[in-house]
PDB file of C-alpha atoms in Angstrom:
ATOM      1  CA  UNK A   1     -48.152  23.766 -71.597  1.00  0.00           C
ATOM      2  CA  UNK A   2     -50.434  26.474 -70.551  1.00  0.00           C
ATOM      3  CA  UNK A   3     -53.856  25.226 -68.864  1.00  0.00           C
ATOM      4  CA  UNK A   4     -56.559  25.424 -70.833  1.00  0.00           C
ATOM      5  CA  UNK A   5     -59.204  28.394 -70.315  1.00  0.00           C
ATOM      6  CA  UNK A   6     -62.372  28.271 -68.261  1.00  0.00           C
ATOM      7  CA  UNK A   7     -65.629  26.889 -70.163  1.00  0.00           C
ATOM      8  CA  UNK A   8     -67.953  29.402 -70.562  1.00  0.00           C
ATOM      9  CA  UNK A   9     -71.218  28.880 -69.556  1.00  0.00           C
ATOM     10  CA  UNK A  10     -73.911  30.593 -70.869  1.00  0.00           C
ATOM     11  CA  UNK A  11     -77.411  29.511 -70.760  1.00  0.00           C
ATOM     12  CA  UNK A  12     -79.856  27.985 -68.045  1.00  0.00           C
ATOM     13  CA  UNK A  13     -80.073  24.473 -68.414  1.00  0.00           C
ATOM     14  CA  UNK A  14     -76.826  23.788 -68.326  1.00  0.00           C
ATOM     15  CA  UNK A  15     -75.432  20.239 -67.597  1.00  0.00           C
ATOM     16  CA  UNK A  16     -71.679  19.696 -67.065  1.00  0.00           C
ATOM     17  CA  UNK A  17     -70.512  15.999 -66.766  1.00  0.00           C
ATOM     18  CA  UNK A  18     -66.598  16.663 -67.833  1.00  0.00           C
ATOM     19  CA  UNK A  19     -64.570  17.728 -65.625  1.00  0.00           C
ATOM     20  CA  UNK A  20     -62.888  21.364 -65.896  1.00  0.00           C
ATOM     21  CA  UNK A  21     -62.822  24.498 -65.075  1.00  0.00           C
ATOM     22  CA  UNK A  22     -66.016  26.381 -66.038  1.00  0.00           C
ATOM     23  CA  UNK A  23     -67.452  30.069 -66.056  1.00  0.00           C
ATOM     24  CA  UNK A  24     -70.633  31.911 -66.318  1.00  0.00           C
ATOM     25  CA  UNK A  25     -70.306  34.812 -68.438  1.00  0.00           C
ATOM     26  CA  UNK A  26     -73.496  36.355 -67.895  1.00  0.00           C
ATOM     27  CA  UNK A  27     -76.529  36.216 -65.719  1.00  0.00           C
ATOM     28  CA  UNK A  28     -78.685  33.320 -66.026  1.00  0.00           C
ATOM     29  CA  UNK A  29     -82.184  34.715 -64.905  1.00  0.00           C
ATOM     30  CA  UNK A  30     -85.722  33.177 -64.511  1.00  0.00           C
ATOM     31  CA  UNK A  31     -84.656  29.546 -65.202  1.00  0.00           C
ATOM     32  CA  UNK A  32     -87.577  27.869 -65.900  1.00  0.00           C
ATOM     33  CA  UNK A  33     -86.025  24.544 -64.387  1.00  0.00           C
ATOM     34  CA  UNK A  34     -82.213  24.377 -63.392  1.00  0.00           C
ATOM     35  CA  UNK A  35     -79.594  27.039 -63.448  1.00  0.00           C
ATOM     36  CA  UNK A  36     -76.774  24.646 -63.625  1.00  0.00           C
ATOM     37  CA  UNK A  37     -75.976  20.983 -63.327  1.00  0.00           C
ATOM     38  CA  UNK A  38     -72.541  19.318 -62.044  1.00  0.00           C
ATOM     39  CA  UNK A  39     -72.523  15.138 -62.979  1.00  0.00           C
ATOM     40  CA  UNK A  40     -68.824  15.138 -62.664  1.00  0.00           C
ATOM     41  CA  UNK A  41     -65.948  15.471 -60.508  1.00  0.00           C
ATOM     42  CA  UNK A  42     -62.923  18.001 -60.653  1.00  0.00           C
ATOM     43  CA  UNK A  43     -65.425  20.792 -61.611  1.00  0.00           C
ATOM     44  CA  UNK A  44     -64.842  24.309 -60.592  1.00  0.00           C
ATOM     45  CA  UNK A  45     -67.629  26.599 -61.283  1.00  0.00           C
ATOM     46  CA  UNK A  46     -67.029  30.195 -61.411  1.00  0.00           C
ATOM     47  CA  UNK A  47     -70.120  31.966 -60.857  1.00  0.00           C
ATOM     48  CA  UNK A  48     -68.047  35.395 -61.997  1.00  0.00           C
ATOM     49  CA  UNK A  49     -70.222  37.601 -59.685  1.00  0.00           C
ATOM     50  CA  UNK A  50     -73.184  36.677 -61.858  1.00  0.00           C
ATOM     51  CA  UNK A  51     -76.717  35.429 -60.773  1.00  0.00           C
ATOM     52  CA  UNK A  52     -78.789  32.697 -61.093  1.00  0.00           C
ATOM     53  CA  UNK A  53     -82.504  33.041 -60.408  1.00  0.00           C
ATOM     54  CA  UNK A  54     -84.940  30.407 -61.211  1.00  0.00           C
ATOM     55  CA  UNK A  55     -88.845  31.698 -62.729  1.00  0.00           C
ATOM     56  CA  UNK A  56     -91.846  31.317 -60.488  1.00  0.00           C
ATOM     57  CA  UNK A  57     -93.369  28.781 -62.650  1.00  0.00           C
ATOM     58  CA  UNK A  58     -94.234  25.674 -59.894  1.00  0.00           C
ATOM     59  CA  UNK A  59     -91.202  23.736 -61.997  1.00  0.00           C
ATOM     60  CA  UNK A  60     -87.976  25.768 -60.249  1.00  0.00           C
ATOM     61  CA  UNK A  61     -85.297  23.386 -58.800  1.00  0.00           C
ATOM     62  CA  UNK A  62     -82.071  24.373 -58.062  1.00  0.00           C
ATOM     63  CA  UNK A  63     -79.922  27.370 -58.951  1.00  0.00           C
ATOM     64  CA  UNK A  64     -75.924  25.963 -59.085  1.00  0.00           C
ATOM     65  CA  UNK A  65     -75.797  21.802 -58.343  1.00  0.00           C
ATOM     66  CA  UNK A  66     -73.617  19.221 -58.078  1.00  0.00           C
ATOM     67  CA  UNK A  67     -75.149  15.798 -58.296  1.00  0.00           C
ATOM     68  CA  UNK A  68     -73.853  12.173 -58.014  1.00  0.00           C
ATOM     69  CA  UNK A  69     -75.136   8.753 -57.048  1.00  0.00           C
ATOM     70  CA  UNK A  70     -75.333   6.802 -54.087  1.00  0.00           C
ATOM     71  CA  UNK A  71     -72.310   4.776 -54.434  1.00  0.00           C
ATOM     72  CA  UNK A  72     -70.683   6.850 -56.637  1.00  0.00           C
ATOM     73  CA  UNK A  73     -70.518  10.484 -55.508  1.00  0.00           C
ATOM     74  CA  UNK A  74     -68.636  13.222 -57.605  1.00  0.00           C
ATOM     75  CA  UNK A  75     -65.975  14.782 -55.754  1.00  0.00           C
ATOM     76  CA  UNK A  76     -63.563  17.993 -55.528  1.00  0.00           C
ATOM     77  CA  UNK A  77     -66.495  20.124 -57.163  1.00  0.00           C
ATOM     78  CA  UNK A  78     -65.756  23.493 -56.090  1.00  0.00           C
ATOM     79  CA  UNK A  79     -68.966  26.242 -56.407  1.00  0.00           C
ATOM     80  CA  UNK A  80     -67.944  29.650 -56.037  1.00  0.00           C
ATOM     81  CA  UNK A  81     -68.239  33.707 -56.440  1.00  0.00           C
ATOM     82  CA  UNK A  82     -72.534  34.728 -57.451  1.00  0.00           C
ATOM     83  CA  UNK A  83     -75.496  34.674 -56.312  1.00  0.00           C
ATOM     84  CA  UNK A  84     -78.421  32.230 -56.149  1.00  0.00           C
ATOM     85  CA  UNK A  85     -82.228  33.073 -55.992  1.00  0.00           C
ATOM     86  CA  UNK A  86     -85.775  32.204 -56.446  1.00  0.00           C
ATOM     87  CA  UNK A  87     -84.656  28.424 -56.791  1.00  0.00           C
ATOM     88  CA  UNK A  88     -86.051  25.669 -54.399  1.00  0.00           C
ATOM     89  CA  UNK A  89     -82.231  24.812 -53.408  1.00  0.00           C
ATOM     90  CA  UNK A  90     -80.040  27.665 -53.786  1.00  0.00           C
ATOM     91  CA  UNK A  91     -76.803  25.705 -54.516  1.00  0.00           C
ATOM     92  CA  UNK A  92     -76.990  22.063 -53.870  1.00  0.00           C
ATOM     93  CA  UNK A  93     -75.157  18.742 -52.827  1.00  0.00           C
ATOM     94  CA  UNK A  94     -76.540  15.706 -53.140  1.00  0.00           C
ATOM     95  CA  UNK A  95     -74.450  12.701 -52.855  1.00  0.00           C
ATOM     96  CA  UNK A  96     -71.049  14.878 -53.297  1.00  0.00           C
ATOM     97  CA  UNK A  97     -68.001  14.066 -51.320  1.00  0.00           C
ATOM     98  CA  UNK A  98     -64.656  16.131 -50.596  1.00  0.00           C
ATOM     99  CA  UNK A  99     -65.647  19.701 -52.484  1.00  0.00           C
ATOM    100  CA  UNK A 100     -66.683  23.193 -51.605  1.00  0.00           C
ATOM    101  CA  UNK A 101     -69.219  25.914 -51.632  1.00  0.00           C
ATOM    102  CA  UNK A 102     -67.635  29.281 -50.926  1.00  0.00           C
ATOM    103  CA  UNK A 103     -68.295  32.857 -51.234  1.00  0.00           C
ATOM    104  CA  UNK A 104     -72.087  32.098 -52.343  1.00  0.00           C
ATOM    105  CA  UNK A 105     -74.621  34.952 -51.699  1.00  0.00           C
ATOM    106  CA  UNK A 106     -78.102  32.852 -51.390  1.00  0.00           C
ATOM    107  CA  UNK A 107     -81.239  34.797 -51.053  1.00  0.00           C
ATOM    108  CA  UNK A 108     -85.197  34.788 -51.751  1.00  0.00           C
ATOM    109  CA  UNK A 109     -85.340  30.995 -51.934  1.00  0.00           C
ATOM    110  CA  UNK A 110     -88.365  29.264 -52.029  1.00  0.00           C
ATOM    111  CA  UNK A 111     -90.952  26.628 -50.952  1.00  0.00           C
ATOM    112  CA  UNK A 112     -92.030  23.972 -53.885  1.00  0.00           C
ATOM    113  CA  UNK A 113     -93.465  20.890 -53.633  1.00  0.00           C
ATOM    114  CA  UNK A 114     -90.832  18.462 -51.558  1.00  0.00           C
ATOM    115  CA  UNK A 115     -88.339  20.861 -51.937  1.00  0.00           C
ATOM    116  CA  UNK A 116     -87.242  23.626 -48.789  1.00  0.00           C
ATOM    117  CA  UNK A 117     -86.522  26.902 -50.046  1.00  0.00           C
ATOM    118  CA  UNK A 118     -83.214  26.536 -48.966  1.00  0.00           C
ATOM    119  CA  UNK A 119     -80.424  28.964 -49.550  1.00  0.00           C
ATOM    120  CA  UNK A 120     -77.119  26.031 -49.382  1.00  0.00           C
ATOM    121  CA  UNK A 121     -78.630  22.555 -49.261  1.00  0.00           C
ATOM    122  CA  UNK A 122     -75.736  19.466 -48.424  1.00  0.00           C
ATOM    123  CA  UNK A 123     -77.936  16.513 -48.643  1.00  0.00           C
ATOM    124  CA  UNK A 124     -76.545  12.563 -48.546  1.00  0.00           C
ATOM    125  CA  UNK A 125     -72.995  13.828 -49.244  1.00  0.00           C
ATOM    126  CA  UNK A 126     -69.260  14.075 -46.817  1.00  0.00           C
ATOM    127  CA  UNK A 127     -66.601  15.557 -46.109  1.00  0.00           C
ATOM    128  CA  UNK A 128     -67.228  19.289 -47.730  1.00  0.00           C
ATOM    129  CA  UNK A 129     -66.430  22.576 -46.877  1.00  0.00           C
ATOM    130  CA  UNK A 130     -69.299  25.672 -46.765  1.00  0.00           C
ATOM    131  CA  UNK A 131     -66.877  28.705 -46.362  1.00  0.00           C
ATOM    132  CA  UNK A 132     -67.229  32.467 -46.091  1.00  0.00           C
ATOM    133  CA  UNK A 133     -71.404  32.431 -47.583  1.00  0.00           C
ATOM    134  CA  UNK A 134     -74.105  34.625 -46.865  1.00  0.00           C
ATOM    135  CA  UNK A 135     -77.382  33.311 -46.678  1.00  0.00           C
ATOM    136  CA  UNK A 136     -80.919  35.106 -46.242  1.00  0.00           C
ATOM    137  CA  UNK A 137     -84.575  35.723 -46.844  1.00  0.00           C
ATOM    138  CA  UNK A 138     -84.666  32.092 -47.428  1.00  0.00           C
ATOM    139  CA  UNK A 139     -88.167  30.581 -46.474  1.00  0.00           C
ATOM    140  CA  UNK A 140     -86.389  27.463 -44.858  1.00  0.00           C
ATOM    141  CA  UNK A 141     -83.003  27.255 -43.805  1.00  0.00           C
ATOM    142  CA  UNK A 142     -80.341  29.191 -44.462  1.00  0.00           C
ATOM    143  CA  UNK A 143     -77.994  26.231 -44.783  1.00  0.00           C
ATOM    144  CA  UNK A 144     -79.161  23.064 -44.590  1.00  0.00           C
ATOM    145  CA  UNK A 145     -77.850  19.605 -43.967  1.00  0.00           C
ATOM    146  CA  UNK A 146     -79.348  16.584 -44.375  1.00  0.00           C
ATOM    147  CA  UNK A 147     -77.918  12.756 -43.605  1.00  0.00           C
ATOM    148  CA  UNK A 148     -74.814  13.861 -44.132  1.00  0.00           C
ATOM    149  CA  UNK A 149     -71.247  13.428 -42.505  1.00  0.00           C
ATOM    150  CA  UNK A 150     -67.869  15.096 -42.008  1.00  0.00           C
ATOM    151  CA  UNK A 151     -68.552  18.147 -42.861  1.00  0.00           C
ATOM    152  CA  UNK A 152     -67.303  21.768 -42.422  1.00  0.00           C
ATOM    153  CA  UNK A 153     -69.836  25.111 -42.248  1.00  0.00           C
ATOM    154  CA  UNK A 154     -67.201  27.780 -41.264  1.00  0.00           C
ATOM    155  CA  UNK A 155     -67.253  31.652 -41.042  1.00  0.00           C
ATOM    156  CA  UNK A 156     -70.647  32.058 -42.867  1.00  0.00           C
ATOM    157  CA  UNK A 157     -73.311  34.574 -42.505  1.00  0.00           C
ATOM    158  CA  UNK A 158     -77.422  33.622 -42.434  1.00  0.00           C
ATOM    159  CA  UNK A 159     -79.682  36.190 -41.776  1.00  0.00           C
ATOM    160  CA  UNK A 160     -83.719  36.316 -41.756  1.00  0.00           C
ATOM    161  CA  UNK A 161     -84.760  32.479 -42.911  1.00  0.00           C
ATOM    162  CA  UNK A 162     -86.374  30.072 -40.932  1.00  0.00           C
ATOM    163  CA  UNK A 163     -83.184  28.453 -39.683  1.00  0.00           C
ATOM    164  CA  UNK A 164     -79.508  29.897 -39.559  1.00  0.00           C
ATOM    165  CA  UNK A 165     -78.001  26.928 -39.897  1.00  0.00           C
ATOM    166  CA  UNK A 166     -79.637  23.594 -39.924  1.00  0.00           C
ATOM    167  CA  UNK A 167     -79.116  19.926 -39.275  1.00  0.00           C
ATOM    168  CA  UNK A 168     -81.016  16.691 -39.533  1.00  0.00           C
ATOM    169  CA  UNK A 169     -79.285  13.234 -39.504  1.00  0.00           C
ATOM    170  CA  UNK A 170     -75.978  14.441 -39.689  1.00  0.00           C
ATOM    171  CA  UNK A 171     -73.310  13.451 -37.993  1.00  0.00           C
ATOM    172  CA  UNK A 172     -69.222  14.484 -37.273  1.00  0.00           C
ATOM    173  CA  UNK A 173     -69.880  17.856 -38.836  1.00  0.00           C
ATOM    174  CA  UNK A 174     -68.278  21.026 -37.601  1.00  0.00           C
ATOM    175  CA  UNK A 175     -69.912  24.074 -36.962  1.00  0.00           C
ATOM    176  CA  UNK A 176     -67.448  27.070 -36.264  1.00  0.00           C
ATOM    177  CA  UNK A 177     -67.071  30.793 -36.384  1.00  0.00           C
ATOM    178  CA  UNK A 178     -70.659  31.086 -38.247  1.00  0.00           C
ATOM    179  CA  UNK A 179     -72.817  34.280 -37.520  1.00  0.00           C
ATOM    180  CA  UNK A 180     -76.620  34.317 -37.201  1.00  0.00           C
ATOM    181  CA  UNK A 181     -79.025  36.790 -36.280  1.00  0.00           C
ATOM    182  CA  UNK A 182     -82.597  37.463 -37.303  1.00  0.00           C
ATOM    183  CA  UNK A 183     -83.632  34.128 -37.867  1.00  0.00           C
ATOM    184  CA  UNK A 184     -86.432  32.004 -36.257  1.00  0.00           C
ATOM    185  CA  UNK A 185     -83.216  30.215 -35.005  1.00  0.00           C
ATOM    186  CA  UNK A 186     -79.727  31.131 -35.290  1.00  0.00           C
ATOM    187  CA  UNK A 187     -78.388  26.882 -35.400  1.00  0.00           C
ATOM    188  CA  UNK A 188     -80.364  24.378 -34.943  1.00  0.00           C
ATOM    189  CA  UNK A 189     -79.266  20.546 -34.386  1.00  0.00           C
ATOM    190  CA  UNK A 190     -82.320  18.250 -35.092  1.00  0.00           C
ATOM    191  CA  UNK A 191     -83.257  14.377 -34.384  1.00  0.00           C
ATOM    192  CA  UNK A 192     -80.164  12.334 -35.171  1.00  0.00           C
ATOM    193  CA  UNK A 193     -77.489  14.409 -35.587  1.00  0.00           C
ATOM    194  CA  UNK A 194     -74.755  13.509 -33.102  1.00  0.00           C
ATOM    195  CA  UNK A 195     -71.362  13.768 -32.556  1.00  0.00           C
ATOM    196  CA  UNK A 196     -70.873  17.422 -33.688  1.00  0.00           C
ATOM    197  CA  UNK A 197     -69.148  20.191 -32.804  1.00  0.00           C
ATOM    198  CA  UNK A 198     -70.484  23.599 -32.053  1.00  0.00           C
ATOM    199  CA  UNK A 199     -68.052  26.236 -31.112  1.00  0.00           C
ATOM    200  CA  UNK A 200     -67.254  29.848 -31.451  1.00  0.00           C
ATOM    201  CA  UNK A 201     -70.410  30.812 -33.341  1.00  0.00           C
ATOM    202  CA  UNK A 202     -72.357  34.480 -32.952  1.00  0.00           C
ATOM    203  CA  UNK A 203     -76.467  33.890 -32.132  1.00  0.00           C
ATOM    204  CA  UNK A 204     -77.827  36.811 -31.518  1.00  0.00           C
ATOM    205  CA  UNK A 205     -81.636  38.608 -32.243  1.00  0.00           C
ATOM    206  CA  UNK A 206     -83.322  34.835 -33.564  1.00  0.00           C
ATOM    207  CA  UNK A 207     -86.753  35.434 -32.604  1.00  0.00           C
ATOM    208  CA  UNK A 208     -86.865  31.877 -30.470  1.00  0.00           C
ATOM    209  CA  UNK A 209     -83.664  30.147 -30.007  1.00  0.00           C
ATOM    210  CA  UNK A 210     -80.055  31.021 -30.459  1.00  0.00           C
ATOM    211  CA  UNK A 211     -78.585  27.958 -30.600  1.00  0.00           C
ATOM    212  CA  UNK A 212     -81.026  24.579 -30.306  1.00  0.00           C
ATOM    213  CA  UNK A 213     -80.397  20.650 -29.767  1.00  0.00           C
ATOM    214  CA  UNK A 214     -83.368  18.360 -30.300  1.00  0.00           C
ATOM    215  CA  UNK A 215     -84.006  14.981 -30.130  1.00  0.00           C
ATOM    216  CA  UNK A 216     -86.545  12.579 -30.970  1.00  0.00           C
ATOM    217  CA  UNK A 217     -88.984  14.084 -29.163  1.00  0.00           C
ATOM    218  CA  UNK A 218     -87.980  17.836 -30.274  1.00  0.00           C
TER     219      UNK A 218
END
């Protein structure tokens, strides 16, 4: 039996709480809210090349997002192939275990209220791979992770934000092979992230630290 085509998806907005395979067949610019929504697990969402942006209304959240509960993440969600900006979270994870952001441009980002202007956000969620992105122009971090565990940020590129890469509470994560230059700083491990490994990463031209380790104190 032959699989069933990808879903496409078409409009900002979107919220996708079946799992599937699923497709954006054209840009979704100035989203007045959300670009895209994942609730479920065993989602793979093919960006196509395409873009999300989200309008500079005081109301943008995030661009492409997967979403679950404490206690019951979603898991093998699988974000790949466009480009994010103008969103408060590029693509996020929030409470998302065992998935994977790859081959994500996220760029132009932006401060709103409690959110970072962050160009790949993994927030509260385990055990995921960020693969082969490019991040920049963010006005926060690059890549961001937040009380999170387990996870893998491997061959990606963050140019010009705030932070390269950046942790905070996070804890058994690997970060290998990334590149960062331009930045305020290239990686930067904050207050209560321990236990994580930092090896074979390029750091070069950050304005004040190539690689950083903080604790309480900073």
């Amino acid at each position: 039996m032959l699989a069933a085509p990808p879903q496409p998806v078409t409009e900002c907005g979107t919220i996708i709480t079946e799992p599937g395979k699923y497709r954006l067949v054209n840009d979704l610019l100035d989203c007045p809210n959300n670009g895209v929504i994942i609730y479920s697990s065993d989602v793979t969402l093919d960006l196509m090349g395409y873009t999300i942006s989200c309008a500079d209304n005081g109301l943008r959240l995030g661009g492409a997002m997967a979403w679950g509960e404490p206690g019951a993440p979603v898991r093998n969600v699988k974000i790949t192939n466009g480009q994010v900006t103008g969103c408060s979270d590029g693509v996020l994870f929030a409470f998302v275990e065992d998935s994977k952001i790859w081959k994500m441009i996220s760029w132009g980002n932006r401060y709103w209220e409690g959110a970072s202007g962050t160009g790949i956000t993994v927030w509260l969620s385990q055990n995921n791979v960020i693969m082969h992105n490019h991040t920049y122009g963010n006005d926060d971090a690059g890549i961001g992770s937040w009380e999170s565990s387990g996870n893998l940020f491997k061959h990606n590129t963050s140019t010009d934000n705030l932070w390269g890469i950046f942790t905070r509470q996070s804890i058994n994560s690997q970060i290998l092979c990334n590149r960062t230059w331009d930045n305020a700083v290239g990686i930067a491990l904050t207050p209560g992230s321990n236990d994580n490994l930092v090896r074979g990463n390029i750091a070069s031209y950050n304005y004040f630290e190539g690689i950083s380790i903080a604790g309480m104190a900073w």
